[in-house]
Every structure is written in C-alpha cells, then in structure tokens.
Amino acid sequence: MADSYDLIVIGSGPGGYVCAIRASQLGLKTALVEKRATFGGTCLNVGCIPSKALLHASQLYEEAGRDFEKLGIKVAPELDLGRMLQFKDDGVKGNVDGVAFLMKKNKIATFHGTGRILKAGQVEVTGEDGARQVVEARAIVIATGSDVANLPGVEINERDVVSSTGALSFEKAPERLLVVGAGVIGLELGSVWRRLGSSVTVVEYLDRILPGMDGDVAKSLQRIYTKQGFSFRLATKVVGVERKDGALEVTLEPAEGGEQERVTTDAVLVSIGRVPYTDGLGLDEVGVVRDGKGRILVNGQFETNVTGIYAIGDVIPGPMLAHKAEDEGVAVAEILAGQTGHVNPDLIPSVIYTAPEVASVGKTEEELKAAEIPYNIGKFPFLANGRAKVNKTTDGFVKVLAHKETDRILGVHIIGANASELIAEAVVIMEFGGSAEDLARTCHAHPTLSETVKEAALSVAKRALHM
Ligand code: FAD
Ligand code: NAI
C-alpha cells in the first residue's frame, strides 16, 4: 500500500520547503521529496547562502586592508582561505540543518531520493540505493529548480573551468579569472575573487552589463566595478577554452563574428544564466507542457495543463530568485487549502550583493519608454547623505520613477550601501499603490541611509532638501 498524502512537493529549495511548511500550517498532510543529501535546494547549498557568506567575508577582508586605518584601526589582514571556506560551509550547514528542523517541527514527511511522476496523484521515489517506493497524494507540486546553463564548446570540470558551484570553493584565488557573462553571478563571484586577489576579466555577449536592469544604473555600476579593478570585454563571446602550458587559453570573438583573439587565464567561470531542471521527472510521459526554454507552463493557480500537478519557482517562467520561489510556494499551498494565494509578478525585488549593493523593483526607464508611460525621475546621490558621508560609503544613488500625472511610484532603483535592505520600503509602498509624495512625506530616521530614498522621492517634485 502506497503512503498517501494531501500534497507531495518534489524539491526542497526555497520554493518547495516553504510550500511544504505553509501547507502543513493549513492542515494538509504533506510530504517532501529531495534527491540531494541536504534540504534547502540550490539557494541554501550552492547559491544564495554560500555566495553571500563569501561576499561578506571577502568584503571585510578588503575593507580591513583598505579602509580600517582611516577609521583609526590598525590591522594587517592576512588571508586564510581555508578558514574562510570553512566559515561559508558552516553557514550552509546552519541553514540546511535549520530546514531539516522546520520539516520535523511542521510534521512534514520527508523522502530522500529522486522523484518521478508516474501520473497525477502518484510519485515514485528512488533512493540512492536504488530502492523504489510509490507515494500518493491529491496534489503534486514540482519545485525542482534550475541548473547551470552550459556554454557550447566549454566543458565545466568545477576545478579551473567552473560554474558558480566550483567558484564557491577555489582552493586558492586564481591569479587570473575570466568570467563569461556580466550577470548577477559573474559580478558577485567575480567580486569575491577580485577582493581575494584575482585579476578579473568579464566577457559579455551584449554591449552592456546586467541586461534587464535600468540602463542608467548598469552604466554607473560598470564605472564603479571598473574603478574597483574589473576589466570588461563587452559585445564579445567565448568560443572555446583549451589547456595550454599549465594555463587556459580562451578564444574570444566579437559577438557579431569577426577576428578571433586568444587570452590566457588561470580559471574560467561560466555564468551565462540558468535553465529549468526537470531531468528524470517523467514530464513527457505524463504530458506536462513546457515552453521552448524548458520551463513548465502554469496558469494563475500555478497548475500545469495536467489537473493536480502544479509547479513553482525556477522551473516556471519569471525571475529565478529565491524569494519569488518562496512566495509562489506559499501561494500554491494556500490555493490547495481553498484560500486565495497570489503573487504580484510586477513587484519582485532583485538585488546584487556586491559593494555597493544594487537593488531594484518595478519598471526600468527603458520599460516605461517602450510602454509609452509618461514619468518623472527623482534621483539622490549617497554623496549627499550624512550617514553615507561619515561612513565613507558614498558610491551610488537612489532613483525613483513616478507616473507623470498620478505620481504613483512605478520603479525604484538603488546603487549603494545596504541597498538590499533599503529596497524593502519601496516594495511596500508600491504594493499599496503609493505615490512619490507619500514616500517623501513619510518620516525617515536621521542619520540613516534610508533618507536617500526619501530625498529621491522628494526629488521627483524637484524639492530634495540636501542637494
Ligand atoms: P532550487 O533551490 O533549485 O531547489 C530545487 C531542489 O529540487 C534541489 O534541491 C534539487 O536537488 C531538487 N530536485 C530536483 N529534481 C528532483 C527530483 N526529481 N526529485 C527530488 N528532488 C529533486 N536568489 C536570490 O533570490 N538571492 C540570491 O542571493 C541568490 N544567489 C544565488 C547565488 C548563486 C550562486 C546561484 C546559483 C543562485 C542564486 N540565487 C539567488 C537563485 C536561487 O538560488 C534560486 O532562485 C532558488 O534556489 C530557486 O528555488 P527553487 O525552490 O525553485 O529551486
Ligand atoms: P544572468 O542571466 O544574470 O546573466 C548572464 C549573463 O551572461 C547575461 O549578461 C548574458 O547576456 C550573458 N551571456 C549569455 N550568453 C553568453 C555568452 N555566450 N557569452 C558571454 N555572455 C553571455 O545569469 P547568471 O549570472 O548565470 O545567474 C543566473 C541566475 O541566478 C540569475 O539570473 C538570477 O536569477 C540568479 N542569481 C541571483 C542572485 C541574486 O539574486 N543576488 C545571485 C546569483 C544568481
């Protein structure tokens, strides 16, 4: 007799494990299947958490050598990379153990093994030892996440030709690191290794970094990263990597085609995006429809074309972000419990955890222009903020885009210290349909970096106070 549940979730990343918790809170008898040894998915094991641990540690290392003396603190920092990697691994362990605890606390049945859907209502779980069992449920939620996109002609070995996973564990900082793709991973992990001593060159196919981000923001960032020591090769593609004389020889070509060039490097990080992960799930046999990019298509209730089979997170269309997966996990659990779960796809913030940090929510200027929506811009630099001035974190600005007629805030883009935290108030005010004036008239504590957000909102009506 197969075990029987209200819900089986396949995949324990931020989408899957949060979905399981919410379902259990709502009284659904819930099971979670995970093929990795630990819970938490990409995000906790090889994504958000370890990358943020290394970004934090490497930033302190750089600041200790570069800035502490100006604060009257004399230190001569010395890198113990082994210890830093251990610090990262300890952080991962704390987080994945935390999820295991939450599964127990919420009485979620957990299965370690690979899940394959036999038909709506039935999942076969194959353990590492090959043992199989069938689990039954009223509903199945696919939350199997995403995997690294490969670059044709470049074989990742996770030693010197790495994906983000290998770049979390270099045993020593490569003298020269060539990053393919000026996206989030390239800039975050490129920053880590630059701070730890690598000379970093980023090769980007397009003629700009961070496609999709507000163009003005991306331009400023490129200037800031270049000042920090990054080299950028834009409108360029990597066509091959070969091993030569103990190093790697990378062949570059203009994106449009043309004369090739060879550069030598010690390591290559391939970070050209991620693709939905559905291997071995049995989707074709069950008839679950995917789009041309392999993403599972769902309706507004997160249900696929097969009744009773749902999908959330990186495996469906939308930004591949942990908080988007989490919110979808909550929404689908609520829908399955008869409530009205909902995620607003227009207000999912995104953050790049470099120094300075970058955060944005809502529309970019380019999107507003394309949609012919009239807008005003309010911009305020961190240079004019008292707290940023005294802390010497003056790089960056806040940019508020508000509707020209209604003043409703349509987009907020921040480059600056703590941007990852500052963006939260923008998301809240936008969820409530607030205007730039609402934000400008809200009292912000002094001295805080958050005053830059208020001043940028004031600046929409050209009445910033400290400029
Ligand atoms: P995942 O986290 O990918 O989890 C899917 C899980 O399903 C995996 O554990 C997998 O083993 C399991 N699985 C797959 N198939 C099966 C099967 N058949 N049976 C059983 N189990 C299966 N996002 C942010 O928001 N902020 C960040 O700072 C951030 N940093 C990142 C840094 C890096 C280096 C990377 C690579 C990603 C980062 N992301 C970040 C993206 C984030 O990790 C993903 O958006 C998020 O993990 C998606 O969650 P998910 O639940 O959809 O899938
Ligand atoms: P990305 O989509 O952010 O960036 C990929 C970059 O590679 C783009 O600029 C693209 O134009 C470029 N590119 C594509 N093909 C190329 C080629 N052949 N040659 C040169 N450049 C090429 O992808 P990335 O950085 O791999 O990250 C994957 C996803 O992981 C992100 O989109 C994001 O969803 C998630 N992530 C989120 C983080 C965060 O929230 N802080 C951190 C890290 C990852």
Coordinates of C-alpha atoms and ligand atoms in Angstrom, one line a residue:
M1 CA 0.0 0.0 0.0
A2 CA 1.4 3.4 -1.0
D3 CA 1.8 6.1 1.6
S4 CA -1.0 8.7 0.9
Y5 CA -0.9 12.5 1.4
D6 CA -2.8 15.6 0.5
L7 CA 0.3 17.1 -1.1
I8 CA 3.7 15.9 -2.3
V9 CA 6.3 18.5 -3.0
I10 CA 9.2 17.5 -5.3
G11 CA 12.3 19.6 -4.5
S12 CA 13.3 21.2 -1.2
G13 CA 14.6 24.6 -2.3
P14 CA 13.1 27.8 -1.1
G15 CA 10.0 27.1 -3.2
G16 CA 9.5 23.6 -2.1
Y17 CA 10.3 23.6 1.6
V18 CA 8.3 26.9 2.2
C19 CA 5.4 25.4 0.3
A20 CA 5.5 22.3 2.5
I21 CA 5.6 24.4 5.7
R22 CA 2.6 26.6 4.6
A23 CA 0.6 23.5 3.5
S24 CA 1.3 21.8 6.8
Q25 CA 0.3 25.0 8.7
L26 CA -3.0 24.9 6.8
G27 CA -3.6 21.3 7.9
L28 CA -2.6 19.5 4.7
K29 CA -0.9 16.1 5.2
T30 CA 2.3 16.9 3.4
A31 CA 5.4 15.0 2.0
L32 CA 8.6 16.4 0.6
V33 CA 10.9 14.6 -1.7
E34 CA 14.6 15.7 -2.1
K35 CA 17.3 14.0 -4.0
R36 CA 20.2 16.0 -2.5
A37 CA 21.6 14.8 0.8
T38 CA 20.5 18.0 2.5
F39 CA 17.4 20.2 2.2
G40 CA 17.4 23.8 1.0
G41 CA 18.0 23.4 -2.7
T42 CA 20.3 25.5 -4.8
C43 CA 19.8 28.5 -2.7
L44 CA 21.0 27.1 0.6
N45 CA 23.5 24.6 -0.6
V46 CA 25.3 26.2 -3.5
G47 CA 23.6 29.5 -4.2
C48 CA 22.4 32.5 -2.1
I49 CA 23.7 31.4 1.2
P50 CA 27.3 30.3 0.4
S51 CA 27.8 33.2 -2.1
K52 CA 26.6 35.7 0.5
A53 CA 28.9 34.2 3.1
L54 CA 31.9 34.7 0.8
L55 CA 30.8 38.2 -0.3
H56 CA 30.6 39.2 3.4
A57 CA 33.9 37.7 4.4
S58 CA 35.8 38.9 1.4
Q59 CA 34.3 42.4 1.8
L60 CA 35.5 42.6 5.4
Y61 CA 39.0 41.4 4.2
E62 CA 39.2 44.1 1.6
E63 CA 37.9 46.8 4.0
A64 CA 40.3 45.7 6.7
G65 CA 43.3 46.2 4.4
R66 CA 42.0 49.3 2.6
D67 CA 39.7 51.3 4.9
F68 CA 40.2 50.4 8.6
E69 CA 43.3 52.6 9.0
K70 CA 41.2 55.6 8.1
L71 CA 38.9 54.8 11.0
G72 CA 41.8 54.6 13.4
I73 CA 42.0 50.8 13.4
K74 CA 45.4 49.4 12.5
V75 CA 45.4 45.8 11.2
A76 CA 47.4 43.9 8.6
P77 CA 44.9 41.4 7.3
E78 CA 46.2 38.1 6.2
L79 CA 44.0 35.7 4.1
D80 CA 43.4 32.2 5.5
L81 CA 41.2 31.0 2.6
G82 CA 40.7 27.5 4.1
R83 CA 39.2 29.1 7.2
M84 CA 37.1 31.5 5.0
L85 CA 35.7 28.5 3.1
Q86 CA 35.0 26.7 6.4
F87 CA 33.1 29.8 7.5
K88 CA 31.0 29.6 4.4
D89 CA 30.4 25.8 4.8
D90 CA 29.4 26.4 8.5
G91 CA 26.9 28.9 7.3
V92 CA 25.4 26.5 4.8
K93 CA 25.2 23.7 7.5
G94 CA 23.4 26.0 9.9
N95 CA 20.9 26.9 7.2
V96 CA 20.3 23.4 5.8
D97 CA 20.0 21.9 9.4
G98 CA 17.5 24.7 10.1
V99 CA 15.3 23.5 7.2
A100 CA 15.5 19.9 8.5
F101 CA 14.4 21.1 11.9
L102 CA 11.5 23.0 10.3
M103 CA 10.4 19.9 8.4
K104 CA 10.2 17.9 11.7
K105 CA 8.6 20.8 13.6
N106 CA 5.9 21.0 11.0
K107 CA 5.4 17.2 10.8
I108 CA 6.2 17.0 7.1
A109 CA 7.1 13.5 5.9
T110 CA 10.4 13.6 4.1
F111 CA 11.8 11.3 1.5
H112 CA 15.4 11.3 0.3
G113 CA 15.5 10.2 -3.3
T114 CA 14.7 11.2 -6.8
G115 CA 11.0 11.8 -7.5
R116 CA 9.4 10.8 -10.8
I117 CA 5.8 11.4 -11.5
L118 CA 4.0 8.3 -12.6
K119 CA 0.7 10.0 -13.2
A120 CA -1.3 12.7 -11.5
G121 CA -1.5 11.7 -7.8
Q122 CA 1.5 9.3 -7.9
V123 CA 5.2 9.9 -7.4
E124 CA 7.8 7.2 -7.4
V125 CA 10.8 7.9 -5.2
T126 CA 14.1 6.1 -6.0
G127 CA 16.6 6.2 -3.1
E128 CA 20.4 6.3 -3.6
D129 CA 20.5 2.5 -3.0
G130 CA 18.1 2.1 -5.9
A131 CA 15.1 1.2 -3.7
R132 CA 11.8 2.4 -5.0
Q133 CA 8.6 3.4 -3.3
V134 CA 5.4 5.0 -4.6
V135 CA 3.9 7.9 -2.7
E136 CA 0.3 9.1 -3.4
A137 CA -1.2 12.5 -3.0
R138 CA -4.2 14.6 -4.1
A139 CA -1.8 17.2 -5.4
I140 CA 1.8 17.3 -6.6
V141 CA 3.9 20.5 -6.6
I142 CA 7.0 20.4 -8.8
A143 CA 9.7 22.6 -7.3
T144 CA 12.8 21.1 -8.9
G145 CA 14.5 24.5 -9.5
S146 CA 17.2 25.2 -12.1
D147 CA 20.7 24.2 -13.2
V148 CA 23.7 25.9 -14.8
A149 CA 23.4 26.8 -18.5
N150 CA 26.3 25.3 -20.4
L151 CA 28.4 27.2 -22.9
P152 CA 28.8 25.1 -26.1
G153 CA 32.5 24.1 -26.5
V154 CA 33.4 24.7 -22.9
E155 CA 33.5 21.7 -20.5
I156 CA 33.0 22.6 -16.9
N157 CA 35.2 20.5 -14.6
E158 CA 34.5 22.5 -11.4
R159 CA 38.3 22.8 -10.8
D160 CA 39.5 25.5 -13.1
V161 CA 36.7 25.7 -15.6
V162 CA 33.8 26.2 -13.1
S163 CA 30.2 27.1 -12.7
S164 CA 29.1 29.1 -9.7
T165 CA 29.4 25.9 -7.7
G166 CA 33.1 25.5 -8.3
A167 CA 33.6 29.2 -7.9
L168 CA 32.4 28.8 -4.3
S169 CA 35.3 26.6 -3.4
F170 CA 38.5 27.5 -5.3
E171 CA 41.4 26.2 -3.1
K172 CA 43.4 29.3 -3.9
A173 CA 42.4 32.6 -5.6
P174 CA 43.2 32.1 -9.3
E175 CA 45.8 34.7 -10.4
R176 CA 43.6 35.5 -13.4
L177 CA 39.9 34.7 -13.5
L178 CA 37.9 35.1 -16.8
V179 CA 34.2 35.3 -16.1
V180 CA 31.8 34.6 -19.0
G181 CA 28.6 36.6 -18.6
A182 CA 28.2 40.0 -16.9
G183 CA 25.1 38.9 -15.0
V184 CA 24.5 38.6 -11.3
I185 CA 26.7 35.5 -10.6
G186 CA 29.6 36.8 -12.7
L187 CA 29.6 40.2 -10.8
E188 CA 29.0 38.7 -7.3
L189 CA 31.5 35.9 -7.5
G190 CA 33.9 38.0 -9.6
S191 CA 33.8 40.5 -6.8
V192 CA 34.6 37.8 -4.2
W193 CA 37.8 36.6 -6.1
R194 CA 38.9 40.1 -7.1
R195 CA 38.8 41.0 -3.4
L196 CA 40.8 37.9 -2.6
G197 CA 43.5 38.7 -5.1
S198 CA 42.4 37.6 -8.6
S199 CA 42.7 39.8 -11.6
V200 CA 39.1 39.5 -13.1
T201 CA 38.1 40.0 -16.7
V202 CA 34.4 39.7 -17.6
V203 CA 33.4 38.8 -21.1
E204 CA 29.8 39.7 -22.0
Y205 CA 28.0 38.9 -25.2
L206 CA 25.9 42.0 -25.2
D207 CA 27.2 45.6 -25.4
R208 CA 26.2 46.3 -21.7
I209 CA 26.4 44.6 -18.4
L210 CA 23.4 43.4 -16.5
P211 CA 20.8 43.2 -19.3
G212 CA 17.3 43.8 -18.0
M213 CA 18.5 46.3 -15.4
D214 CA 17.8 50.0 -15.7
G215 CA 20.4 51.3 -18.2
D216 CA 21.5 54.3 -16.2
V217 CA 22.1 52.0 -13.2
A218 CA 24.0 49.5 -15.3
K219 CA 26.3 52.2 -16.7
S220 CA 27.1 53.7 -13.3
L221 CA 27.8 50.2 -12.0
Q222 CA 30.2 49.4 -14.8
R223 CA 32.1 52.6 -13.9
I224 CA 32.2 51.6 -10.2
Y225 CA 33.3 48.0 -10.9
T226 CA 35.9 49.2 -13.3
K227 CA 37.3 51.5 -10.7
Q228 CA 37.4 48.5 -8.3
G229 CA 39.6 46.7 -10.8
F230 CA 37.2 44.6 -13.0
S231 CA 38.0 44.6 -16.8
F232 CA 35.1 44.3 -19.1
R233 CA 35.1 42.9 -22.7
L234 CA 31.6 43.7 -24.0
A235 CA 30.0 42.6 -27.2
T236 CA 32.3 39.6 -27.1
K237 CA 31.8 35.9 -27.0
V238 CA 33.9 33.0 -25.8
V239 CA 34.1 30.3 -28.5
G240 CA 36.4 27.9 -26.8
V241 CA 38.7 27.1 -23.9
E242 CA 41.9 24.9 -24.2
R243 CA 44.5 23.9 -21.8
K244 CA 48.0 25.1 -22.8
D245 CA 51.3 25.1 -20.8
G246 CA 49.5 24.7 -17.5
A247 CA 47.1 27.5 -18.1
L248 CA 43.9 28.0 -20.0
E249 CA 43.7 29.6 -23.4
V250 CA 40.4 31.2 -24.1
T251 CA 39.3 32.1 -27.7
L252 CA 37.3 35.3 -27.9
E253 CA 35.4 36.6 -30.9
P254 CA 33.3 39.8 -31.4
A255 CA 29.6 38.9 -30.7
E256 CA 28.8 39.7 -34.3
G257 CA 31.6 37.4 -35.6
G258 CA 35.0 38.5 -36.9
E259 CA 38.6 38.2 -35.9
Q260 CA 39.4 35.8 -33.1
E261 CA 41.7 36.6 -30.2
R262 CA 43.3 34.4 -27.6
V263 CA 43.8 35.3 -24.0
T264 CA 45.4 33.3 -21.3
T265 CA 43.9 32.8 -17.9
D266 CA 44.1 30.5 -14.8
A267 CA 40.4 29.9 -14.3
V268 CA 37.1 30.4 -16.2
L269 CA 33.8 31.0 -14.5
V270 CA 30.8 30.2 -16.8
S271 CA 27.9 32.3 -15.6
I272 CA 25.6 32.8 -18.6
G273 CA 22.3 32.0 -16.9
R274 CA 20.5 29.0 -15.5
V275 CA 18.0 26.6 -17.1
P276 CA 14.9 24.9 -15.6
Y277 CA 15.7 21.5 -14.1
T278 CA 13.2 18.7 -15.0
D279 CA 15.5 15.7 -15.7
G280 CA 14.0 12.4 -14.8
L281 CA 10.7 13.8 -13.6
G282 CA 8.7 11.9 -16.2
L283 CA 7.0 15.1 -17.6
D284 CA 6.8 13.9 -21.2
E285 CA 5.2 10.6 -20.2
V286 CA 2.7 12.4 -18.0
G287 CA 2.1 15.1 -20.7
V288 CA 3.1 18.2 -18.7
V289 CA 3.6 21.1 -21.2
R290 CA 6.8 23.2 -21.2
D291 CA 7.8 26.2 -23.3
G292 CA 10.8 26.5 -25.7
K293 CA 13.1 27.2 -22.8
G294 CA 12.1 24.1 -20.9
R295 CA 10.0 26.0 -18.3
I296 CA 6.9 24.3 -17.1
L297 CA 3.8 26.3 -18.1
V298 CA 1.3 27.0 -15.3
N299 CA -2.0 29.0 -15.1
G300 CA -2.7 31.7 -12.5
Q301 CA -3.2 29.0 -9.9
F302 CA 0.2 27.5 -10.6
E303 CA -1.4 24.4 -12.1
T304 CA 0.0 22.8 -15.2
N305 CA -2.1 21.5 -18.0
V306 CA -2.4 18.2 -16.1
T307 CA -5.0 18.5 -13.3
G308 CA -3.5 18.0 -9.9
I309 CA 0.1 18.8 -11.0
Y310 CA 1.4 22.2 -10.0
A311 CA 4.8 23.9 -10.4
I312 CA 6.6 26.9 -8.7
G313 CA 10.0 28.6 -8.5
D314 CA 12.9 28.5 -11.0
V315 CA 11.2 25.7 -13.0
I316 CA 8.4 28.0 -14.2
P317 CA 8.7 31.4 -16.1
G318 CA 9.7 34.5 -14.2
P319 CA 12.9 35.7 -12.4
M320 CA 15.0 32.9 -10.9
L321 CA 15.0 34.3 -7.4
A322 CA 14.6 32.6 -4.0
H323 CA 12.0 35.0 -2.7
K324 CA 9.9 34.6 -5.8
A325 CA 10.0 30.8 -5.4
E326 CA 9.1 31.2 -1.7
D327 CA 6.1 33.4 -2.3
E328 CA 4.9 31.1 -5.0
G329 CA 5.3 28.2 -2.6
V330 CA 3.1 30.0 0.0
A331 CA 0.5 30.9 -2.7
V332 CA 0.1 27.4 -4.1
A333 CA -0.2 25.9 -0.6
E334 CA -3.0 28.4 0.1
I335 CA -4.7 27.7 -3.2
L336 CA -4.6 23.9 -2.4
A337 CA -6.1 24.6 1.0
G338 CA -9.0 26.5 -0.6
Q339 CA -7.7 30.0 0.0
T340 CA -6.8 32.7 -2.5
G341 CA -3.0 32.6 -2.8
H342 CA -1.4 35.3 -5.0
V343 CA 2.0 36.6 -6.0
N344 CA 2.4 40.0 -7.7
P345 CA 4.8 39.3 -10.5
D346 CA 5.4 43.1 -11.1
L347 CA 6.8 43.7 -7.7
I348 CA 9.5 41.1 -7.1
P349 CA 12.7 43.0 -6.0
S350 CA 16.1 41.9 -7.2
V351 CA 19.4 42.5 -5.5
I352 CA 23.1 42.2 -6.4
Y353 CA 25.1 41.8 -3.3
T354 CA 28.3 43.5 -4.5
A355 CA 29.8 46.6 -2.8
P356 CA 28.0 48.8 -3.3
E357 CA 24.9 46.7 -3.3
V358 CA 22.3 47.1 -6.1
A359 CA 18.6 46.7 -5.7
S360 CA 15.6 47.4 -7.8
V361 CA 11.9 46.9 -8.0
G362 CA 9.3 47.7 -10.7
K363 CA 9.9 49.3 -14.1
T364 CA 13.1 50.5 -15.6
E365 CA 13.2 53.7 -17.6
E366 CA 13.6 51.6 -20.8
E367 CA 10.4 49.7 -20.0
L368 CA 8.4 52.8 -19.3
K369 CA 9.6 54.4 -22.6
A370 CA 8.8 51.2 -24.5
A371 CA 5.3 51.2 -23.0
E372 CA 4.9 54.9 -23.6
I373 CA 4.1 55.6 -19.9
P374 CA 4.9 59.2 -19.0
Y375 CA 7.2 59.5 -15.9
N376 CA 9.2 61.8 -13.7
I377 CA 12.6 60.9 -12.3
G378 CA 13.8 61.7 -8.8
K379 CA 17.4 61.0 -8.1
F380 CA 19.5 61.4 -5.0
P381 CA 23.2 60.6 -4.5
F382 CA 24.6 58.8 -1.4
L383 CA 27.3 61.5 -1.5
A384 CA 24.8 64.0 -0.2
N385 CA 23.6 61.7 2.7
G386 CA 25.1 62.4 6.1
R387 CA 25.4 58.8 7.3
A388 CA 26.9 57.7 4.0
K389 CA 29.4 60.6 4.1
V390 CA 30.6 59.8 7.6
N391 CA 30.8 56.1 6.9
K392 CA 32.6 56.8 3.6
T393 CA 30.1 54.7 1.6
T394 CA 29.2 57.5 -0.9
D395 CA 29.1 55.5 -4.1
G396 CA 25.7 55.3 -5.8
F397 CA 22.2 56.9 -5.8
V398 CA 18.5 56.2 -5.4
K399 CA 16.3 56.7 -8.4
V400 CA 12.6 56.9 -8.2
L401 CA 10.4 56.7 -11.3
A402 CA 6.9 58.0 -10.8
H403 CA 4.0 58.4 -13.1
K404 CA 4.0 62.0 -14.6
E405 CA 0.3 62.5 -14.0
T406 CA -0.7 60.4 -11.0
D407 CA 2.7 60.5 -9.2
R408 CA 2.3 56.7 -8.5
I409 CA 5.7 55.1 -8.0
L410 CA 6.5 52.8 -10.9
G411 CA 10.1 51.8 -10.2
V412 CA 12.8 52.3 -7.7
H413 CA 16.5 51.5 -8.4
I414 CA 19.3 51.8 -5.8
I415 CA 23.0 51.5 -6.0
G416 CA 24.5 52.0 -2.6
A417 CA 25.4 50.5 0.8
N418 CA 22.6 48.4 2.3
A419 CA 20.5 48.7 -0.9
S420 CA 19.3 45.2 -0.2
E421 CA 17.5 46.4 2.9
L422 CA 16.5 49.9 1.6
I423 CA 14.5 48.4 -1.3
A424 CA 12.0 46.8 1.1
E425 CA 10.2 50.1 1.8
A426 CA 9.9 50.7 -1.9
V427 CA 8.3 47.3 -2.4
V428 CA 5.8 48.0 0.4
I429 CA 4.8 51.4 -0.8
M430 CA 4.4 50.2 -4.4
E431 CA 2.3 47.2 -3.2
F432 CA 0.0 49.8 -1.6
G433 CA 0.0 51.9 -4.8
G434 CA 1.7 54.8 -3.1
S435 CA 3.0 58.0 -4.7
A436 CA 6.3 59.7 -4.6
E437 CA 4.7 62.3 -2.4
D438 CA 3.5 59.6 0.0
L439 CA 7.1 58.4 0.3
A440 CA 8.5 61.9 0.6
R441 CA 6.2 62.8 3.4
T442 CA 7.0 59.7 5.4
C443 CA 9.3 60.4 8.3
H444 CA 12.7 58.7 8.0
A445 CA 15.1 58.4 11.0
H446 CA 18.2 60.6 10.9
P447 CA 21.0 59.8 10.3
T448 CA 20.2 56.8 8.2
L449 CA 20.9 55.7 4.6
S450 CA 17.1 55.4 4.2
E451 CA 17.0 59.2 4.0
T452 CA 18.3 58.8 0.4
V453 CA 15.1 57.0 -0.5
K454 CA 13.0 59.9 0.9
E455 CA 15.2 62.5 -0.8
A456 CA 14.9 60.7 -4.1
A457 CA 11.1 60.7 -3.7
L458 CA 11.3 64.5 -2.8
S459 CA 13.4 65.0 -5.9
V460 CA 10.6 63.7 -8.1
A461 CA 8.9 67.1 -7.5
K462 CA 12.3 68.8 -7.6
R463 CA 12.4 69.6 -3.9
A464 CA 15.2 67.5 -2.5
L465 CA 16.5 69.2 0.7
H466 CA 20.1 68.2 0.9
M467 CA 21.2 68.8 -2.7
Ligands
FAD1 P1 16.1 25.1 -6.1 O1 16.6 25.9 -4.9 O2 17.0 24.9 -7.2 O3 15.7 23.6 -5.4 C1 15.3 22.6 -6.2 C2 15.6 21.3 -5.4 O4 14.9 20.2 -6.1 C3 17.1 20.9 -5.4 O5 17.5 20.7 -4.1 C4 17.2 19.6 -6.2 O6 18.1 18.7 -5.7 C5 15.8 19.1 -6.0 N1 15.3 18.2 -7.1 C6 15.4 18.4 -8.5 N2 14.9 17.4 -9.1 C7 14.4 16.5 -8.2 C8 13.8 15.2 -8.3 N3 13.4 14.7 -9.5 N4 13.5 14.6 -7.1 C9 13.8 15.1 -5.9 N5 14.4 16.3 -5.8 C10 14.7 17.0 -6.9 N6 18.4 34.1 -5.5 C11 18.1 35.1 -4.7 O7 16.9 35.4 -4.5 N7 19.1 35.7 -3.9 C12 20.4 35.4 -4.0 O8 21.2 36.0 -3.4 C13 20.7 34.3 -4.9 N8 22.0 34.0 -5.0 C14 22.3 32.9 -5.9 C15 23.7 32.6 -6.0 C16 24.0 31.5 -6.8 C17 25.5 31.2 -6.9 C18 23.0 30.8 -7.5 C19 23.4 29.6 -8.4 C20 21.7 31.1 -7.4 C21 21.3 32.2 -6.6 N9 20.0 32.6 -6.4 C22 19.7 33.7 -5.6 C23 18.9 31.9 -7.1 C24 18.2 31.0 -6.2 O9 19.1 30.0 -5.7 C25 17.1 30.2 -6.9 O10 16.2 31.2 -7.5 C26 16.3 29.4 -5.9 O11 17.1 28.4 -5.3 C27 15.1 28.7 -6.6 O12 14.4 27.9 -5.7 P2 13.6 26.6 -6.1 O13 12.9 26.2 -4.9 O14 12.8 26.9 -7.3 O15 14.7 25.6 -6.6
NAI2 P1 22.3 36.1 -15.7 O1 21.1 35.9 -16.6 O2 22.1 37.1 -14.5 O3 23.5 36.7 -16.6 C1 24.0 36.0 -17.6 C2 24.8 37.0 -18.5 O4 25.5 36.2 -19.4 C3 24.0 38.0 -19.3 O5 24.5 39.3 -19.1 C4 24.0 37.4 -20.7 O6 23.9 38.5 -21.7 C5 25.4 36.9 -20.7 N1 25.7 35.8 -21.7 C6 24.8 34.8 -22.1 N2 25.4 34.0 -23.0 C7 26.7 34.5 -23.2 C8 27.8 34.1 -23.9 N3 27.7 33.0 -24.7 N4 28.9 34.8 -23.8 C9 29.0 35.9 -23.0 N5 28.0 36.3 -22.2 C10 26.8 35.6 -22.3 O7 22.8 34.7 -15.2 P2 23.8 34.3 -14.1 O8 24.7 35.4 -13.7 O9 24.4 33.0 -14.6 O10 22.8 34.0 -12.9 C11 21.7 33.0 -13.1 C12 20.6 33.4 -12.3 O11 20.8 33.1 -10.9 C13 20.3 34.9 -12.2 O12 19.5 35.3 -13.4 C14 19.5 35.1 -11.0 O13 18.1 34.7 -11.3 C15 20.1 34.0 -10.1 N6 21.0 34.7 -9.1 C16 20.5 35.6 -8.3 C17 21.4 36.3 -7.5 C18 20.8 37.4 -6.6 O14 19.6 37.5 -6.5 N7 21.7 38.2 -5.9 C19 22.8 35.9 -7.3 C20 23.2 34.9 -8.3 C21 22.3 34.3 -9.1

